[in-house]
């Protein structure tokens, strides 16, 4: 386990949000999701496969995402995940929760800045 | 599930592979070499198997996955030890099968509800001296039905075999009379057409034709299930009736073992037989009556209602002379739950069957103990495996689960085998229960109750013989795990040591009871019943409906006898009214006119023809037997047996004395004793011969004896002769199935034979199982001690010493088990006493025999291992370690 320590550990529940957010722009396979998260976070967030796949299968069981087998550009069978209607609703509510949370944490960390902003 | 699951697992595998592949491709595109790319991709990915595992956990199917793995592993383990598996499955199949068989009979005979809606609302109404539940008379039923207020309605039902005439040929069928209220009260819906209703049972309506309903089985057999059956004529008891409907398939009458094929209203009997019909006769009690409780009325309230109206009902329904008939005088009306209908066989066989159920229960415990012992004796190989698995991190609960899975699998396979054993055994037992007069109808197809019973037994077996070894085998001391593998093995042989004496004790009890039952049955069979058994055949005919009456009927009987006596193969023939052991008889009260005892005595009467005693093989001790001269014109004569002589003429010569009838409607008024015969049993082999009065049938022209008896070399020729004589003199007369005296005798002790045969089989099984258990223990011990034995042999011990040492260990187990078994047998004696004939329930000679038998079994079980111990080569044994 030692070799994982240099990565940023994601908060419980945030990975689900990241996956749902990533899938909002279109269906992707598991590898594609890791790449997208890494790219859009400026290479900071590296999703561990040992977390990603359990999360994908959990979200699939909750019917927030659905999966199909497709053939990729280089003729490889890949499992592609897409957002379901329930997933979209879930994304919206999780996003607003997340924003509340970051606002709240931001307020705790920077009370002055927040006051001046207001 | 398995298939879908597997494919999902493969899909996950492929998904993760594709992830790796894409990462690898991306790195190659960025310019890394293939090897570098592959290694880096793998490094980034982490442990593929672990990722697969944690992802699968998300599916929530982990326990299924594990159970499947346990199951696969269990199958592999059991296949690796075919000897153990075969033995275990066989033991379980026998144990569970025997239990299921006995229980399915108990269920069918005593526990099953009638196949009608809300059977629990049905209440049976009986008449008879307190403690009995006899049938009602017609007037009793009618008065009750008029006056009761607790039931929606009452109905009466009488099973009665009838003659069915098809294309000029008669054959007996199972049939019944029912009041018109029967089917509405039972709430039955017709399978086809309509069922009987009240208007069918009114004599005025009967001119329109007699309605009849038939059973579904009869409809399919006789009419190929054709709907055109409605309106067709059917000739029963010589009178045409019209089929108006088919009864539902599930309904098979209200008596457990009697499924009527045709049901007609009582009005039919009334119209056909007129005054001879018993429907309105106050002295004939033959109606099985039931009622359905009104909504909201409890059994207690119904009883209170009955108590209130009973005196009036009885007063208005009993015959005028009832006070002179003890049965009627002491009779009371009573209620009992009727949801199960009536089961005369159930009443007869309840005690023997529950006794057998206890015995098969013990056998099952022996099976469990044996199996647990077998499982533990595998410990040597399993223990090492389990310890290794424990050492590399398996939880104990997980190991127990694995072992239990093996047990469940074994029990499942065993229980399926048990179903086959049960079928075989149940059909064997039915043959003892069945009386040969009529084919018995007993639906023994597995139903919810019986299947539930089997599953319950199987679960019990898993608990008993799976859990114990599982806990025992997985109790490791952590430090012992990697140390000596054999050090911690003492415990399981200790458990086996404790189980074996229990097995011996139970086997002792089963074998001891089986022996007692067998001895009792043998005594019943060996005693002299007072009549000949070999070569005697009995015939029953229904001459009452023939046109010949009085002298013409006597002529018919004379002609029949003449024809029979001249038939090839038939040596003798005669007439009789009451067949020995036929469960019926004529009660007669009489007094000796010139005897010492002038008061009235109760006698048992039989009406017989000339030559009866020579044919039946009953010895004439004094005087003569009836001849063709004992006719209506001759002096009324009679013959008595020894028991009657002791009762009527204890101190004087009885030939030439007179006997006066004390009956209100006497068969005879005053007859002269012309002969004394030996005692012959009538009602049952268990009871001693009743004091019997024999009367010549030709002097009683008003009574139809209805029975013939022949003596012939084989029953086949007698039956052929009888059929041809009947066809010649009385065509179209229903003939009940002829029965040999041998069969009649066997039928009459069906309970005893069933109990003896089945318990002997169980006893044999118990002995074999105990023998196997002892063998397994000894064998395992000798294996474990091979080195020690070898060493002692090398130091000078003689083979004979080793032999006796091993045998002695087996005897120690017996010494612990046999006294316990003796105590059990002593305790059981109280409960089986009522089932025995002239045999003590705890006969010391029998117990000694059983002890000898068990010791022999113990020596047999120990012999092979002991021989092996004695034959140990010192050098080979020392090299073994």
GROMACS .gro file of N, CA and C in nm, chain B residues 273-348:
model
  228
  391UNK      N    1  -8.482  -5.171  -0.230
  391UNK     CA    2  -8.498  -5.279  -0.135
  391UNK      C    3  -8.625  -5.267  -0.051
  392UNK      N    4  -8.691  -5.152  -0.064
  392UNK     CA    5  -8.814  -5.137   0.010
  392UNK      C    6  -8.791  -5.151   0.159
  393UNK      N    7  -8.868  -5.239   0.222
  393UNK     CA    8  -8.861  -5.253   0.368
  393UNK      C    9  -8.728  -5.309   0.416
  394UNK      N   10  -8.657  -5.380   0.325
  394UNK     CA   11  -8.529  -5.439   0.367
  394UNK      C   12  -8.424  -5.331   0.386
  395UNK      N   13  -8.446  -5.214   0.329
  395UNK     CA   14  -8.349  -5.106   0.345
  395UNK      C   15  -8.346  -5.063   0.490
  396UNK      N   16  -8.225  -5.031   0.538
  396UNK     CA   17  -8.212  -4.993   0.678
  396UNK      C   18  -8.232  -4.846   0.705
  397UNK      N   19  -8.262  -4.769   0.601
  397UNK     CA   20  -8.261  -4.623   0.614
  397UNK      C   21  -8.353  -4.573   0.726
  398UNK      N   22  -8.472  -4.634   0.739
  398UNK     CA   23  -8.564  -4.586   0.841
  398UNK      C   24  -8.585  -4.689   0.953
  399UNK      N   25  -8.496  -4.788   0.960
  399UNK     CA   26  -8.511  -4.891   1.063
  399UNK      C   27  -8.444  -4.844   1.192
  400UNK      N   28  -8.518  -4.836   1.301
  400UNK     CA   29  -8.461  -4.777   1.423
  400UNK      C   30  -8.350  -4.862   1.485
  401UNK      N   31  -8.347  -4.993   1.456
  401UNK     CA   32  -8.248  -5.076   1.525
  401UNK      C   33  -8.118  -5.089   1.446
  402UNK      N   34  -8.118  -5.038   1.322
  402UNK     CA   35  -7.996  -5.052   1.242
  402UNK      C   36  -7.913  -4.924   1.246
  403UNK      N   37  -7.799  -4.931   1.315
  403UNK     CA   38  -7.712  -4.814   1.322
  403UNK      C   39  -7.599  -4.834   1.222
  404UNK      N   40  -7.604  -4.760   1.114
  404UNK     CA   41  -7.500  -4.777   1.009
  404UNK      C   42  -7.471  -4.646   0.938
  405UNK      N   43  -7.525  -4.532   0.987
  405UNK     CA   44  -7.503  -4.405   0.917
  405UNK      C   45  -7.386  -4.330   0.980
  406UNK      N   46  -7.287  -4.302   0.899
  406UNK     CA   47  -7.177  -4.216   0.942
  406UNK      C   48  -7.225  -4.073   0.923
  407UNK      N   49  -7.241  -3.999   1.034
  407UNK     CA   50  -7.305  -3.868   1.023
  407UNK      C   51  -7.208  -3.756   1.057
  408UNK      N   52  -7.219  -3.647   0.982
  408UNK     CA   53  -7.136  -3.530   1.008
  408UNK      C   54  -7.220  -3.405   0.988
  409UNK      N   55  -7.174  -3.295   1.047
  409UNK     CA   56  -7.239  -3.166   1.028
  409UNK      C   57  -7.134  -3.060   1.010
  410UNK      N   58  -7.176  -2.946   0.952
  410UNK     CA   59  -7.082  -2.835   0.939
  410UNK      C   60  -7.127  -2.725   1.033
  411UNK      N   61  -7.035  -2.686   1.123
  411UNK     CA   62  -7.068  -2.584   1.223
  411UNK      C   63  -7.108  -2.454   1.155
  412UNK      N   64  -7.209  -2.389   1.212
  412UNK     CA   65  -7.244  -2.256   1.162
  412UNK      C   66  -7.132  -2.160   1.198
  413UNK      N   67  -7.119  -2.054   1.114
  413UNK     CA   68  -7.021  -1.949   1.144
  413UNK      C   69  -7.041  -1.900   1.287
  414UNK      N   70  -6.931  -1.893   1.362
  414UNK     CA   71  -6.938  -1.835   1.495
  414UNK      C   72  -6.984  -1.930   1.604
  415UNK      N   73  -7.019  -2.053   1.566
  415UNK     CA   74  -7.059  -2.150   1.667
  415UNK      C   75  -6.939  -2.238   1.699
  416UNK      N   76  -6.907  -2.250   1.828
  416UNK     CA   77  -6.789  -2.328   1.865
  416UNK      C   78  -6.829  -2.473   1.888
  417UNK      N   79  -6.725  -2.556   1.896
  417UNK     CA   80  -6.747  -2.698   1.921
  417UNK      C   81  -6.824  -2.717   2.053
  418UNK      N   82  -6.782  -2.638   2.154
  418UNK     CA   83  -6.845  -2.647   2.287
  418UNK      C   84  -6.995  -2.613   2.279
  419UNK      N   85  -7.027  -2.505   2.204
  419UNK     CA   86  -7.167  -2.466   2.190
  419UNK      C   87  -7.246  -2.576   2.121
  420UNK      N   88  -7.184  -2.638   2.018
  420UNK     CA   89  -7.251  -2.746   1.947
  420UNK      C   90  -7.278  -2.862   2.041
  421UNK      N   91  -7.179  -2.890   2.128
  421UNK     CA   92  -7.197  -2.999   2.225
  421UNK      C   93  -7.311  -2.968   2.321
  422UNK      N   94  -7.318  -2.842   2.363
  422UNK     CA   95  -7.424  -2.802   2.455
  422UNK      C   96  -7.560  -2.819   2.387
  423UNK      N   97  -7.566  -2.779   2.261
  423UNK     CA   98  -7.689  -2.795   2.184
  423UNK      C   99  -7.731  -2.941   2.175
  424UNK      N  100  -7.629  -3.026   2.151
  424UNK     CA  101  -7.658  -3.169   2.138
  424UNK      C  102  -7.708  -3.226   2.271
  425UNK      N  103  -7.638  -3.186   2.380
  425UNK     CA  104  -7.679  -3.236   2.511
  425UNK      C  105  -7.825  -3.202   2.539
  426UNK      N  106  -7.865  -3.081   2.495
  426UNK     CA  107  -8.001  -3.038   2.521
  426UNK      C  108  -8.104  -3.121   2.445
  427UNK      N  109  -8.073  -3.154   2.319
  427UNK     CA  110  -8.174  -3.222   2.238
  427UNK      C  111  -8.161  -3.373   2.238
  428UNK      N  112  -8.046  -3.426   2.287
  428UNK     CA  113  -8.019  -3.569   2.275
  428UNK      C  114  -8.128  -3.658   2.338
  429UNK      N  115  -8.172  -3.629   2.463
  429UNK     CA  116  -8.272  -3.721   2.522
  429UNK      C  117  -8.397  -3.734   2.436
  430UNK      N  118  -8.448  -3.620   2.387
  430UNK     CA  119  -8.567  -3.623   2.303
  430UNK      C  120  -8.543  -3.698   2.174
  431UNK      N  121  -8.428  -3.673   2.116
  431UNK     CA  122  -8.395  -3.739   1.989
  431UNK      C  123  -8.391  -3.890   2.009
  432UNK      N  124  -8.323  -3.934   2.116
  432UNK     CA  125  -8.310  -4.077   2.139
  432UNK      C  126  -8.447  -4.139   2.170
  433UNK      N  127  -8.523  -4.068   2.250
  433UNK     CA  128  -8.655  -4.121   2.285
  433UNK      C  129  -8.741  -4.142   2.161
  434UNK      N  130  -8.730  -4.050   2.067
  434UNK     CA  131  -8.815  -4.059   1.948
  434UNK      C  132  -8.755  -4.144   1.838
  435UNK      N  133  -8.633  -4.195   1.859
  435UNK     CA  134  -8.572  -4.268   1.748
  435UNK      C  135  -8.532  -4.411   1.783
  436UNK      N  136  -8.516  -4.440   1.911
  436UNK     CA  137  -8.475  -4.576   1.946
  436UNK      C  138  -8.593  -4.672   1.929
  437UNK      N  139  -8.568  -4.799   1.894
  437UNK     CA  140  -8.677  -4.894   1.879
  437UNK      C  141  -8.741  -4.923   2.016
  438UNK      N  142  -8.861  -4.974   2.012
  438UNK     CA  143  -8.936  -4.995   2.135
  438UNK      C  144  -8.863  -5.088   2.231
  439UNK      N  145  -8.797  -5.190   2.178
  439UNK     CA  146  -8.734  -5.290   2.265
  439UNK      C  147  -8.588  -5.257   2.296
  440UNK      N  148  -8.551  -5.128   2.284
  440UNK     CA  149  -8.409  -5.092   2.296
  440UNK      C  150  -8.348  -5.133   2.429
  441UNK      N  151  -8.432  -5.137   2.534
  441UNK     CA  152  -8.378  -5.166   2.666
  441UNK      C  153  -8.318  -5.307   2.672
  442UNK      N  154  -8.363  -5.396   2.584
  442UNK     CA  155  -8.311  -5.533   2.588
  442UNK      C  156  -8.182  -5.546   2.506
  443UNK      N  157  -8.143  -5.443   2.436
  443UNK     CA  158  -8.020  -5.449   2.357
  443UNK      C  159  -7.917  -5.357   2.423
  444UNK      N  160  -7.816  -5.418   2.487
  444UNK     CA  161  -7.723  -5.338   2.567
  444UNK      C  162  -7.662  -5.222   2.487
  445UNK      N  163  -7.629  -5.250   2.360
  445UNK     CA  164  -7.563  -5.148   2.280
  445UNK      C  165  -7.651  -5.024   2.267
  446UNK      N  166  -7.780  -5.046   2.245
  446UNK     CA  167  -7.872  -4.932   2.230
  446UNK      C  168  -7.902  -4.870   2.366
  447UNK      N  169  -7.915  -4.957   2.468
  447UNK     CA  170  -7.951  -4.907   2.600
  447UNK      C  171  -7.841  -4.815   2.654
  448UNK      N  172  -7.715  -4.853   2.632
  448UNK     CA  173  -7.604  -4.773   2.684
  448UNK      C  174  -7.557  -4.665   2.588
  449UNK      N  175  -7.620  -4.659   2.471
  449UNK     CA  176  -7.572  -4.567   2.368
  449UNK      C  177  -7.594  -4.422   2.404
  450UNK      N  178  -7.497  -4.336   2.366
  450UNK     CA  179  -7.506  -4.192   2.386
  450UNK      C  180  -7.469  -4.124   2.254
  451UNK      N  181  -7.524  -4.005   2.235
  451UNK     CA  182  -7.484  -3.926   2.117
  451UNK      C  183  -7.364  -3.841   2.156
  452UNK      N  184  -7.267  -3.831   2.067
  452UNK     CA  185  -7.149  -3.750   2.100
  452UNK      C  186  -7.093  -3.685   1.974
  453UNK      N  187  -7.013  -3.580   1.996
  453UNK     CA  188  -6.950  -3.509   1.884
  453UNK      C  189  -6.799  -3.529   1.890
  454UNK      N  190  -6.737  -3.528   1.773
  454UNK     CA  191  -6.591  -3.527   1.768
  454UNK      C  192  -6.551  -3.454   1.640
  455UNK      N  193  -6.430  -3.395   1.637
  455UNK     CA  194  -6.387  -3.325   1.516
  455UNK      C  195  -6.392  -3.418   1.396
  456UNK      N  196  -6.444  -3.370   1.283
  456UNK     CA  197  -6.464  -3.459   1.169
  456UNK      C  198  -6.387  -3.418   1.045
  457UNK      N  199  -6.298  -3.318   1.059
  457UNK     CA  200  -6.226  -3.267   0.942
  457UNK      C  201  -6.145  -3.372   0.870
  458UNK      N  202  -6.110  -3.477   0.942
  458UNK     CA  203  -6.028  -3.582   0.878
  458UNK      C  204  -6.112  -3.697   0.829
  459UNK      N  205  -6.243  -3.685   0.839
  459UNK     CA  206  -6.328  -3.794   0.795
  459UNK      C  207  -6.315  -3.911   0.890
  460UNK      N  208  -6.342  -4.030   0.841
  460UNK     CA  209  -6.326  -4.146   0.928
  460UNK      C  210  -6.209  -4.229   0.879
  461UNK      N  211  -6.140  -4.291   0.969
  461UNK     CA  212  -6.028  -4.375   0.932
  461UNK      C  213  -6.023  -4.496   1.022
  462UNK      N  214  -6.103  -4.598   0.989
  462UNK     CA  215  -6.098  -4.720   1.071
  462UNK      C  216  -5.957  -4.778   1.071
  463UNK      N  217  -5.891  -4.772   0.955
  463UNK     CA  218  -5.754  -4.824   0.950
  463UNK      C  219  -5.662  -4.741   1.037
  464UNK      N  220  -5.685  -4.609   1.035
  464UNK     CA  221  -5.602  -4.521   1.117
  464UNK      C  222  -5.616  -4.557   1.264
  465UNK      N  223  -5.740  -4.584   1.307
  465UNK     CA  224  -5.761  -4.619   1.447
  465UNK      C  225  -5.689  -4.750   1.480
  466UNK      N  226  -5.692  -4.842   1.383
  466UNK     CA  227  -5.632  -4.974   1.403
  466UNK      C  228  -5.479  -4.966   1.403
   0.00000   0.00000   0.00000
